[in-house]
Coordinates of C-alpha atoms and ligand atoms in Angstrom, one line a residue:
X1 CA 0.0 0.0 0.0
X2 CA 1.6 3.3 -1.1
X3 CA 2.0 5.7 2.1
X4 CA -1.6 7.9 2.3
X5 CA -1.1 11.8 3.2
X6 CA -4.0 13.0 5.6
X7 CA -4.5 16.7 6.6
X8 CA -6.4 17.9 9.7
X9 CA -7.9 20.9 10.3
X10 CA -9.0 21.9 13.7
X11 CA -11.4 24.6 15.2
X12 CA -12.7 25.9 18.1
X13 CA -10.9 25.4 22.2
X14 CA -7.6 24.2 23.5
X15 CA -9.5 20.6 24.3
X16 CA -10.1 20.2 20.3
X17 CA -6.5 21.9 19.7
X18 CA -5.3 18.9 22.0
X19 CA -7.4 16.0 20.4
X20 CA -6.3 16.9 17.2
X21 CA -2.6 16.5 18.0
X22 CA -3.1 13.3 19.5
X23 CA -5.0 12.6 16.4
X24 CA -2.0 13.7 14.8
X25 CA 1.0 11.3 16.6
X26 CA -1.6 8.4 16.2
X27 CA -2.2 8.6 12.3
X28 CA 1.8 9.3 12.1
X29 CA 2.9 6.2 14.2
X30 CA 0.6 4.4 11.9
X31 CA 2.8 5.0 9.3
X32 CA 0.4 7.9 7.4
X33 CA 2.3 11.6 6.4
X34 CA 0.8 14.9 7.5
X35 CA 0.0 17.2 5.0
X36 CA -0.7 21.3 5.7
X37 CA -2.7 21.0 1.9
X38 CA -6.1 19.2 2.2
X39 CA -5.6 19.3 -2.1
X40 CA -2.5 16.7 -1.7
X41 CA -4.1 14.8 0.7
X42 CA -5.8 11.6 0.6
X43 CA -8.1 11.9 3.7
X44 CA -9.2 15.1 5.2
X45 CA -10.2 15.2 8.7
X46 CA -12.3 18.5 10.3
X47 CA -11.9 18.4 14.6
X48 CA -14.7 20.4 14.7
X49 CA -16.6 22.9 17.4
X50 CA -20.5 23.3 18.4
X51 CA -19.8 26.3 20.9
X52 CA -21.9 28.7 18.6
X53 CA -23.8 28.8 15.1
X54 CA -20.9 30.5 13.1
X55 CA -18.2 27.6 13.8
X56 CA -20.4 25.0 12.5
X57 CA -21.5 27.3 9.6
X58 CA -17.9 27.2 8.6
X59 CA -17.3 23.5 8.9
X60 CA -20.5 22.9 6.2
X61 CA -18.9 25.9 4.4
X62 CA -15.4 23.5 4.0
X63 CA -17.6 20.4 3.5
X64 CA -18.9 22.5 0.6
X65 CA -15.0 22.6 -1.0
X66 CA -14.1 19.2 0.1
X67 CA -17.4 18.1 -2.4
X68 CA -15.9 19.4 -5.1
X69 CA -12.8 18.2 -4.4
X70 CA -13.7 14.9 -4.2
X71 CA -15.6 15.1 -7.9
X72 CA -11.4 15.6 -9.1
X73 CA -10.0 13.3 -6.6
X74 CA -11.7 9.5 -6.3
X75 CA -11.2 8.0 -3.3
X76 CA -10.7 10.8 -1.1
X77 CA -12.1 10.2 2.4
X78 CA -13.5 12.9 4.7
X79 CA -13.9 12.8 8.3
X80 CA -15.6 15.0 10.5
X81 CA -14.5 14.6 14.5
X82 CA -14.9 16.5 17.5
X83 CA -18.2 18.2 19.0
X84 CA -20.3 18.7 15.6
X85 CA -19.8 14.9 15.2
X86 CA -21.2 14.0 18.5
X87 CA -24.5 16.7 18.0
X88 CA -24.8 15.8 14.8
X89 CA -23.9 12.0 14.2
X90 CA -26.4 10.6 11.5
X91 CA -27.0 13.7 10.1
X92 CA -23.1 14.6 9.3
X93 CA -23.0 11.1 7.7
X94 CA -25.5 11.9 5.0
X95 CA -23.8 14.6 4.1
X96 CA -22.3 14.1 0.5
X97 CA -18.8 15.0 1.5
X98 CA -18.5 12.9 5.0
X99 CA -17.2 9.4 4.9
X100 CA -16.6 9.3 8.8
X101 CA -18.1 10.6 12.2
X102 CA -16.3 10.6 15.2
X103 CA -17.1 12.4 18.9
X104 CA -14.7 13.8 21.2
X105 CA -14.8 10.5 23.2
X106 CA -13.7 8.4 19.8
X107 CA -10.3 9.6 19.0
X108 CA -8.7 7.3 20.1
X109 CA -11.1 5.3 17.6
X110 CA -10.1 7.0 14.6
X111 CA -7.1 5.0 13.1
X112 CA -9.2 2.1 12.7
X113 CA -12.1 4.4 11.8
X114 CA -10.2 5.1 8.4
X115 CA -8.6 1.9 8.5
X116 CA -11.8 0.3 7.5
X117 CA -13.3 3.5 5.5
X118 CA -10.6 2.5 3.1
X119 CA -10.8 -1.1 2.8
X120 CA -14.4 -1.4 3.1
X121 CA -15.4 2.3 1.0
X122 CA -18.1 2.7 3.2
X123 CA -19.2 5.6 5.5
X124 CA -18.7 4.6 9.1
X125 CA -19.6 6.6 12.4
X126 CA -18.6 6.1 16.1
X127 CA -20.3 8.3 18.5
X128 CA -21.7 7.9 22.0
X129 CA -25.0 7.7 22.4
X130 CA -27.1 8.9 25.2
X131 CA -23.6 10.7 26.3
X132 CA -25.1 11.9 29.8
X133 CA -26.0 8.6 31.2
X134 CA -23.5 6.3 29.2
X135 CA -21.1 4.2 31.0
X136 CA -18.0 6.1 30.5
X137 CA -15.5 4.4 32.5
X138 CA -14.0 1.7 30.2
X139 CA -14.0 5.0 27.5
X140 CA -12.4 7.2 29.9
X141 CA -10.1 4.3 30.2
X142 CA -8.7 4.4 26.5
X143 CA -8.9 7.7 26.3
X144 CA -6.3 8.4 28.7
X145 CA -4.5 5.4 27.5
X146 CA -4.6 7.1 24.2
X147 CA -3.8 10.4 25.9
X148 CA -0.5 9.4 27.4
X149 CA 0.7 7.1 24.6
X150 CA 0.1 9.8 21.8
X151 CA 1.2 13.3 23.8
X152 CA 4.7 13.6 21.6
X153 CA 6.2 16.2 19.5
X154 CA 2.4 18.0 17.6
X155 CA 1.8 18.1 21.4
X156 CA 4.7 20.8 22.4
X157 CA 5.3 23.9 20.1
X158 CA 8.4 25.6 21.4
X159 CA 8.4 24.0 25.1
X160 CA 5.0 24.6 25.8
X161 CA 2.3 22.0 26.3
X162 CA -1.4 21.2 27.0
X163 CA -2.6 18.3 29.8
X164 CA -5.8 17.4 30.3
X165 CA -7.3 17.4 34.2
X166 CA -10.7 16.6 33.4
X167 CA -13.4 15.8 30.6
X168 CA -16.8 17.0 29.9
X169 CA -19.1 19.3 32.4
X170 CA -21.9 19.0 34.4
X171 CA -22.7 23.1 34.9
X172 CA -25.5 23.0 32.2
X173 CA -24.9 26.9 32.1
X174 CA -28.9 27.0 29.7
X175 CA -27.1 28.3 26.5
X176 CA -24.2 25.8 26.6
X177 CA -24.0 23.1 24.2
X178 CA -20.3 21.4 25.9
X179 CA -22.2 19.2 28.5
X180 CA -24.3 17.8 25.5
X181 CA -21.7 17.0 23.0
X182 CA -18.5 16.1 25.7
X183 CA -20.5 14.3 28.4
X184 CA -20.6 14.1 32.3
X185 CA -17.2 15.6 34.1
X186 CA -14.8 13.4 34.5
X187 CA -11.4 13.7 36.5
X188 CA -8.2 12.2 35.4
X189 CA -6.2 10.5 38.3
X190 CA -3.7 12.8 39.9
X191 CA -0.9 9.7 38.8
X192 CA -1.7 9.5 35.1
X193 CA -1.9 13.4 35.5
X194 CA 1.6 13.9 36.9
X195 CA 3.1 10.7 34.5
X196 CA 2.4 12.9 31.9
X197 CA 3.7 16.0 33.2
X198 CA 6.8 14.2 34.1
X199 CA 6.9 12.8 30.6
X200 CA 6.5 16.2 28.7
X201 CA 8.9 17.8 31.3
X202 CA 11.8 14.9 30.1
X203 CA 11.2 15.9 26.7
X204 CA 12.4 19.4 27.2
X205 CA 8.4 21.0 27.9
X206 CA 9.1 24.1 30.2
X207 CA 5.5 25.1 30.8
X208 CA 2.6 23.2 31.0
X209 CA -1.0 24.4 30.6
X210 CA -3.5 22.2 32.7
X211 CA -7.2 21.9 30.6
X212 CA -10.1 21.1 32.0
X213 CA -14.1 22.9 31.0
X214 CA -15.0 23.8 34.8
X215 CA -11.2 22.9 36.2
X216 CA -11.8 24.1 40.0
X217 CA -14.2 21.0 40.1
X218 CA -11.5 18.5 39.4
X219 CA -12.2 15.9 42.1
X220 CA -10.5 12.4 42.8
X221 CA -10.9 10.3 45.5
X222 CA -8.0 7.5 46.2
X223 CA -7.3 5.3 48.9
X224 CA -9.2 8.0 51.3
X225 CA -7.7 10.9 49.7
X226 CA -9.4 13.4 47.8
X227 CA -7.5 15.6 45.2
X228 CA -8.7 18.6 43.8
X229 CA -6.8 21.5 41.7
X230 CA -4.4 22.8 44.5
X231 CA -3.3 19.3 45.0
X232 CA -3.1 19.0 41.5
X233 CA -0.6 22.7 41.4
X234 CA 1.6 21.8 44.0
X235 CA 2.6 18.2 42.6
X236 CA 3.3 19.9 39.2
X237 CA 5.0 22.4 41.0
X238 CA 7.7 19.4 42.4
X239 CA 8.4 18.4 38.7
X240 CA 12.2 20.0 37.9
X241 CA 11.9 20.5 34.2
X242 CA 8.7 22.6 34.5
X243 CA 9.2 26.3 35.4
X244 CA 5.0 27.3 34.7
X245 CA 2.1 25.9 35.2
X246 CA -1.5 27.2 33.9
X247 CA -4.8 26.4 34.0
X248 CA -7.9 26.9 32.2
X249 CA -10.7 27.3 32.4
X250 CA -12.6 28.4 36.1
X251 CA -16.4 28.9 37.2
X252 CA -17.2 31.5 39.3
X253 CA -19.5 29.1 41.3
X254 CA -17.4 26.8 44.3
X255 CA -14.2 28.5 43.4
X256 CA -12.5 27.0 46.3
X257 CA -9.9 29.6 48.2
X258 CA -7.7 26.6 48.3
X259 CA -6.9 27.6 44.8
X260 CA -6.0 31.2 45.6
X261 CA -3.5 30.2 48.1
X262 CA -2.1 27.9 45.8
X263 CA -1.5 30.6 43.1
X264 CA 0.1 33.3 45.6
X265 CA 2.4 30.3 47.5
X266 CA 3.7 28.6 44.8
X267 CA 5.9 30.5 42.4
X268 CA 5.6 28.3 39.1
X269 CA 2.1 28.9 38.6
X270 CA 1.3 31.8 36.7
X271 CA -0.4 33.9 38.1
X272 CA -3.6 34.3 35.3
X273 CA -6.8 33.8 36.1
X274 CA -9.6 33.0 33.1
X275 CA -12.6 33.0 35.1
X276 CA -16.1 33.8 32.9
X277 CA -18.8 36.1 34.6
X278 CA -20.7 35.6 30.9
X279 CA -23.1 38.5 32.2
X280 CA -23.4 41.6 34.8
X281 CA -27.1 41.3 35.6
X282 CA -28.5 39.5 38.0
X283 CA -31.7 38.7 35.9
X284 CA -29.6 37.1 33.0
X285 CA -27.6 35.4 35.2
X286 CA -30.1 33.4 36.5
X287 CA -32.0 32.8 33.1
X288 CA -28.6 31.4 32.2
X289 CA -28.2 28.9 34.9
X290 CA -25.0 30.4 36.5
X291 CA -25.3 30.2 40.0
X292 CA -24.2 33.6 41.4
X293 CA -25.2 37.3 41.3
X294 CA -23.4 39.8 40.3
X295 CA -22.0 40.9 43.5
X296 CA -21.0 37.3 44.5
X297 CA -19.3 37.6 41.0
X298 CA -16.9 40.4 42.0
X299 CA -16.7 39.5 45.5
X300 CA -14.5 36.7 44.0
X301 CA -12.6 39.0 42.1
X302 CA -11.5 41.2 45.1
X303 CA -10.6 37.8 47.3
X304 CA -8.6 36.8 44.2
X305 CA -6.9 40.2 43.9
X306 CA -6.6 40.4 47.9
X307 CA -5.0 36.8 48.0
X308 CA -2.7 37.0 44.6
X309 CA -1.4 40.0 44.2
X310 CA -0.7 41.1 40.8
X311 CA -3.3 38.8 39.6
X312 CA -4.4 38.9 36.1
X313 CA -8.0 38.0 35.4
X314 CA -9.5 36.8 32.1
X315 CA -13.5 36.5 31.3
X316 CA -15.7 35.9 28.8
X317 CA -19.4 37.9 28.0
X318 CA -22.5 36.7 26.3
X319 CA -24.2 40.1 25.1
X320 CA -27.5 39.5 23.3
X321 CA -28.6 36.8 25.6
X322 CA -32.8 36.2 25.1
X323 CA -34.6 39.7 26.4
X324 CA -31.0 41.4 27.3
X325 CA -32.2 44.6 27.9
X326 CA -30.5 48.0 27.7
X327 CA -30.1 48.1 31.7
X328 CA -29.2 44.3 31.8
X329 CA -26.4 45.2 29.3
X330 CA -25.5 48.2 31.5
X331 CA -25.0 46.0 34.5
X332 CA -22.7 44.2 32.5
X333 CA -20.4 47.6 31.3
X334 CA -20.4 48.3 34.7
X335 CA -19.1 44.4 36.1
X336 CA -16.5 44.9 33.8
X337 CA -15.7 48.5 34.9
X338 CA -15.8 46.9 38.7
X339 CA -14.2 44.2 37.7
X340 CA -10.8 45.9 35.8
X341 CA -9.9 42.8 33.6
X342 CA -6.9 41.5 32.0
X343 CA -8.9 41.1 29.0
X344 CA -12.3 39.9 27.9
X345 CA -13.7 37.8 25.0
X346 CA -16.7 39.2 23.6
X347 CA -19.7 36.6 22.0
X348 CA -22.8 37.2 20.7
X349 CA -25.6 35.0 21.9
X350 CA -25.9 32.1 19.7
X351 CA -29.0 29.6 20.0
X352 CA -27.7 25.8 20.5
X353 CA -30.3 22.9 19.7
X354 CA -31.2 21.0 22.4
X355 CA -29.9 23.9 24.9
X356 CA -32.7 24.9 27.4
X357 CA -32.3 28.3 26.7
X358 CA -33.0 27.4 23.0
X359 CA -35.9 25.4 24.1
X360 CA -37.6 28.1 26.5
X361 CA -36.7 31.3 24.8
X362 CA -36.5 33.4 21.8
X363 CA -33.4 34.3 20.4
X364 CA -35.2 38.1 20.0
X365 CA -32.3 40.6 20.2
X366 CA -30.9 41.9 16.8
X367 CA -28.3 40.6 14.7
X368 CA -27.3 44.9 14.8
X369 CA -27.5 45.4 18.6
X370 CA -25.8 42.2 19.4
X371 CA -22.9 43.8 17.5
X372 CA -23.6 46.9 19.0
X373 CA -22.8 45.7 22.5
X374 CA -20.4 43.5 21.4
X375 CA -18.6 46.5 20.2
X376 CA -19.4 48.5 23.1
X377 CA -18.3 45.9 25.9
X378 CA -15.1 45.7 23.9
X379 CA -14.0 49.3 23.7
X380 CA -14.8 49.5 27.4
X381 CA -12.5 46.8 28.3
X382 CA -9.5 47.9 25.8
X383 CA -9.7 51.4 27.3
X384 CA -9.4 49.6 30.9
X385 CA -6.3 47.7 29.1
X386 CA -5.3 50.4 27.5
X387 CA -4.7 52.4 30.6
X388 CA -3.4 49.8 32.7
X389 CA -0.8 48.0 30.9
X390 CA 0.9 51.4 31.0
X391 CA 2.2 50.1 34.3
X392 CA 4.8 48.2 32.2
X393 CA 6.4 51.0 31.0
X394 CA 10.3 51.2 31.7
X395 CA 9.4 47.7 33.5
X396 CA 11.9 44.5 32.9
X397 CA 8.9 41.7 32.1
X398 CA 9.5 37.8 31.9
X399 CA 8.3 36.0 29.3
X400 CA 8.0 32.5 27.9
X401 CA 9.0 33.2 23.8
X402 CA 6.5 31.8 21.3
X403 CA 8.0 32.5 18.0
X404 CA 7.9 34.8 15.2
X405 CA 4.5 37.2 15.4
X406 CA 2.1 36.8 12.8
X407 CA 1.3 40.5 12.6
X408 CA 5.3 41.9 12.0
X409 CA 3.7 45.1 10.9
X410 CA 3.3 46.1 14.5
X411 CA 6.7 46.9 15.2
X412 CA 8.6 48.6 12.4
X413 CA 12.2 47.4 13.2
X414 CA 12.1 44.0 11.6
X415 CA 14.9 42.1 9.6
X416 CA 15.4 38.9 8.9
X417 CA 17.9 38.1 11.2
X418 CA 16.3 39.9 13.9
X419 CA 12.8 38.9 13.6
X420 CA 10.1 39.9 15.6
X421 CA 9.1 37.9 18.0
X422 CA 6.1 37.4 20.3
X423 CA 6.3 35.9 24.4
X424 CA 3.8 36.1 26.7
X425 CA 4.3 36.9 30.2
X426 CA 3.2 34.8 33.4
X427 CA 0.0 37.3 33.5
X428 CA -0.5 36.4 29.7
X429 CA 0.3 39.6 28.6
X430 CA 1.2 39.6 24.8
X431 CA 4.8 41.0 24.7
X432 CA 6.3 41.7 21.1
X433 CA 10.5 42.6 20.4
X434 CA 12.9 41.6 18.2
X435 CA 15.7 38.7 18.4
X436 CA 16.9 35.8 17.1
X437 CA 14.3 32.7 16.2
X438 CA 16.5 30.7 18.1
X439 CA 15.0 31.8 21.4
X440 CA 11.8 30.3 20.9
X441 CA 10.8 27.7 23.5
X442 CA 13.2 29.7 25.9
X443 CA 12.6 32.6 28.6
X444 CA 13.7 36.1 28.1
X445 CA 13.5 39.4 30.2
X446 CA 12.4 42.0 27.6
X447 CA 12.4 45.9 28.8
X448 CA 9.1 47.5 28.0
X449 CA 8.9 50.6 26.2
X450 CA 6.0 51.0 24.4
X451 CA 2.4 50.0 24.8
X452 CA -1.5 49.1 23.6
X453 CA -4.3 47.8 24.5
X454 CA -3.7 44.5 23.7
X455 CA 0.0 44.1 23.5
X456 CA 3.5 45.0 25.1
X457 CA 6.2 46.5 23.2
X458 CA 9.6 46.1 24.1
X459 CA 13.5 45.2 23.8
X460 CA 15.6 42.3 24.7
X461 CA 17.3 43.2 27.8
X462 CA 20.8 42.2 27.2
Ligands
5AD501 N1 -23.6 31.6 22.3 C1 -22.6 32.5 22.4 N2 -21.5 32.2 23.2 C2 -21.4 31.0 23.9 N3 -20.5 30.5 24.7 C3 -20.9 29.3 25.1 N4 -22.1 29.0 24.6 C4 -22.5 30.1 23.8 C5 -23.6 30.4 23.0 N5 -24.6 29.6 22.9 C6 -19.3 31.3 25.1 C7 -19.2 31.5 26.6 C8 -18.1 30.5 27.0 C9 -17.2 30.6 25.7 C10 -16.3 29.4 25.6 O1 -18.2 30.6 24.7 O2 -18.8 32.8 26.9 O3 -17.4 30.9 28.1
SF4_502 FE1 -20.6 25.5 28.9 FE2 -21.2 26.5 31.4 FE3 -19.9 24.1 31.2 FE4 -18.6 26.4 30.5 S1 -19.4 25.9 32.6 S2 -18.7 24.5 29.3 S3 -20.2 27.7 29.6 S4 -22.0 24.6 30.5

């Protein structure tokens, strides 16, 4: 059999971003080749994402080219994985385009998934069905199998790497279509957790980002002893090789101060908080199924601020939630105000079948003033950035170096020798300066000397 070329293409989270290179090691220690061009490849797969309308929208819109390609190209096979797979099963498979379906709980499925697809030239699909109630132990049990067998190289761009704490969610925040397509929550064991850590830190990883959808719940009980996130910190913290830890992403609802401490006591994790308040009005708030108020909200916020100092929090806003009025969108300009954020990501509401909020309510605000709030909300928060990343200026900053930036047109002193460069900081902030590729995957203290709302400016400090 002459060596096949697949090509994957992955949207939406970090979880799908993780899949997809496990994915990845597994089709190559098959013996297939990777290819960035889904036009020289013999089997396409899409990791796809349900969070909202538009990122299914643009998996049918790629469907749509991978039809036409298949009308040149006999034999090409198409697979569509992740969460659109798991909402969509059946439905996917009639598509004209699809050869496979796979959920988020099949990966570890897929090899032989295409394996057959090929000999057989038949569509096949591997989902879970009934995924809240289904008996996911002996899954969970090859998934982490898969997990730790498959995190190589696709898993660690320049030192950096993702590990995953826990699986699925069991908030049912109304609007949220995660517990529906990736199950009940499920911890990993702190063991498997820390083999892998260990693992990644032999192979040269320097910082490791710890995933999980709700991650203050991760909860596992062993011979009498329960482990939750702290635990989780401070046994990452032991492991030489790793100099930062992260995690992502928190609820605002039993965020256990156990965490805090954690953060402010032990220096290799970063001290970045992503915790979503998704609205600033009480009413909403409720409607979605959060499970605080506003004020509980921020009271979090200060006790985070009071216990880490320095801290640098992250959230995410719904705006044009069902009958989000002009004062329930004002209560949210004004959490964010209170609440002096790192950053926020902006979404406009997007109805989720099967959601209860898409079941109960109308999805009745404009298209216009959904992106008139999203605008708003935004400009708020970068003039709160704005203003306080000014505190770097003249500052010496730390940061973790990714590799060349993507946008070079920021900072006009570019060659080729001297590239620029993008890090990020233990607080996450973006910092941009020129240097030598070679530093990627490495630390480096860069003196700031210039900033926005979104990024750092600065210069090695040599
Ligand atoms: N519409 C818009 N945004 C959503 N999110 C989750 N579900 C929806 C939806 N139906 C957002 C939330 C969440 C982020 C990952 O996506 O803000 O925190
Ligand atoms: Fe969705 Fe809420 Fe779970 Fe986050 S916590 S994945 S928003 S249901």
């Amino acid at each position: 059999m002459d060596t096949k070329k697949i090509h994957i293409k992955s949207f939406g989270c970090q979880m799908n971003k993780l899949d997809s290179s496990l994915v990845t090691s597994a089709l190559k220690g098959k013996g297939y080749l990777i290819t960035d061009k889904a036009v020289e490849a013999d089997i396409v797969l899409i990791n796809t994402c349900s969070v909202r309308g538009h990122a299914e929208e643009r998996v049918y819109s790629h469907l749509g080219h991978l039809k036409h390609l298949k009308k040149n190209k006999t034999g090409l096979i198409v697979g569509v994985i992740g969460c659109m797979a798991q909402r969509l099963g059946t439905e996917l498979l009639e598509h004209e385009a699809v050869d496979i379906v796979a959920g988020p709980a099949q990966i570890a499925q897929i090899p032989e998934l295409i394996r057959k697809t090929l000999l057989n030239k038949s569509k096949s699909i591997s989902i879970t069905e009934k995924i809240r109630t289904a008996k996911t132990k002996e899954l969970n049990k090859e998934l982490d199998n898969f997990e730790f067998t498959y995190d190589s190289d696709e898993n660690h761009i320049h030192n950096q790497a993702f590990v995953r704490v826990m699986r699925g969610c069991n908030k049912f925040c109304s609007y949220c279509i995660v517990p529906l397509v990736r199950g009940p929550e499920v911890s990993r064991s702190p063991q498997a957790i820390m083999e892998q850590i260990n693992k990644l830190s032999d192979s040269g990883v320097k910082q490791v980002t710890l995933l999980g959808q709700t991650i203050n719940s991760y909860t596992y009980t062993e011979s009498n002893k329960t482990y939750r996130l702290a635990d989780l910190l401070e046994m990452a913290s032991k492991i030489d090789g790793i100099k930062w830890i992260r995690f992502i992403t928190s609820h605002p609802k039993n965020f256990d101060e156990s965490i805090l401490k954690a953060m402010a006591g032990l220096p290799k994790v970063c001290k970045y908080l992503h915790v979503p308040a998704q609205s600033g009005s009480d009413r909403i708030l409720k409607a979605m199924n959060r499970g605080y108020t506003a004020d509980e909200y921020l009271k979090l916020i200060e006790k985070a601020k009071q216990i880490v100092p320095n801290i640098a929090i992250a959230s995410d806003f719904i705006v044009g939630f069902p009958d989000e009025s002009d004062k329930d969108f004002q209560a949210t300009v004004k959490l964010v105000k209170k609440a002096k954020y790192k950053n926020c990501f902006v979404f406009k509401y997007s109805p989720r079948p099967g959601t209860l909020t898409d079941k109960k309510l109308q999805d009745n605000i404009p298209e216009e003033i959904k992106k008139l709030r999203n605008m708003e909300l935004l400009e708020v928060q970068n003039q709160i950035s704005s203003e306080d990343n000014k505190k770097f200026l003249g500052r010496i900053v730390e940061v973790l170096v990714e590799g060349p930036s993507k946008k070079p047109h920021l900072n006009k002193a570019e060659n080729k020798n001297n590239p620029q460069l993008i890090g990020r900081t233990a607080t996450d902030h973006i910092v941009v300066f020129n240097g030598s590729e070679s530093i990627a995957g490495e630390f480096a203290e860069v003196m700031i000397t210039n900033t926005s709302a979104l990024t750092l400016f600065g210069a090695l400090n040599s």
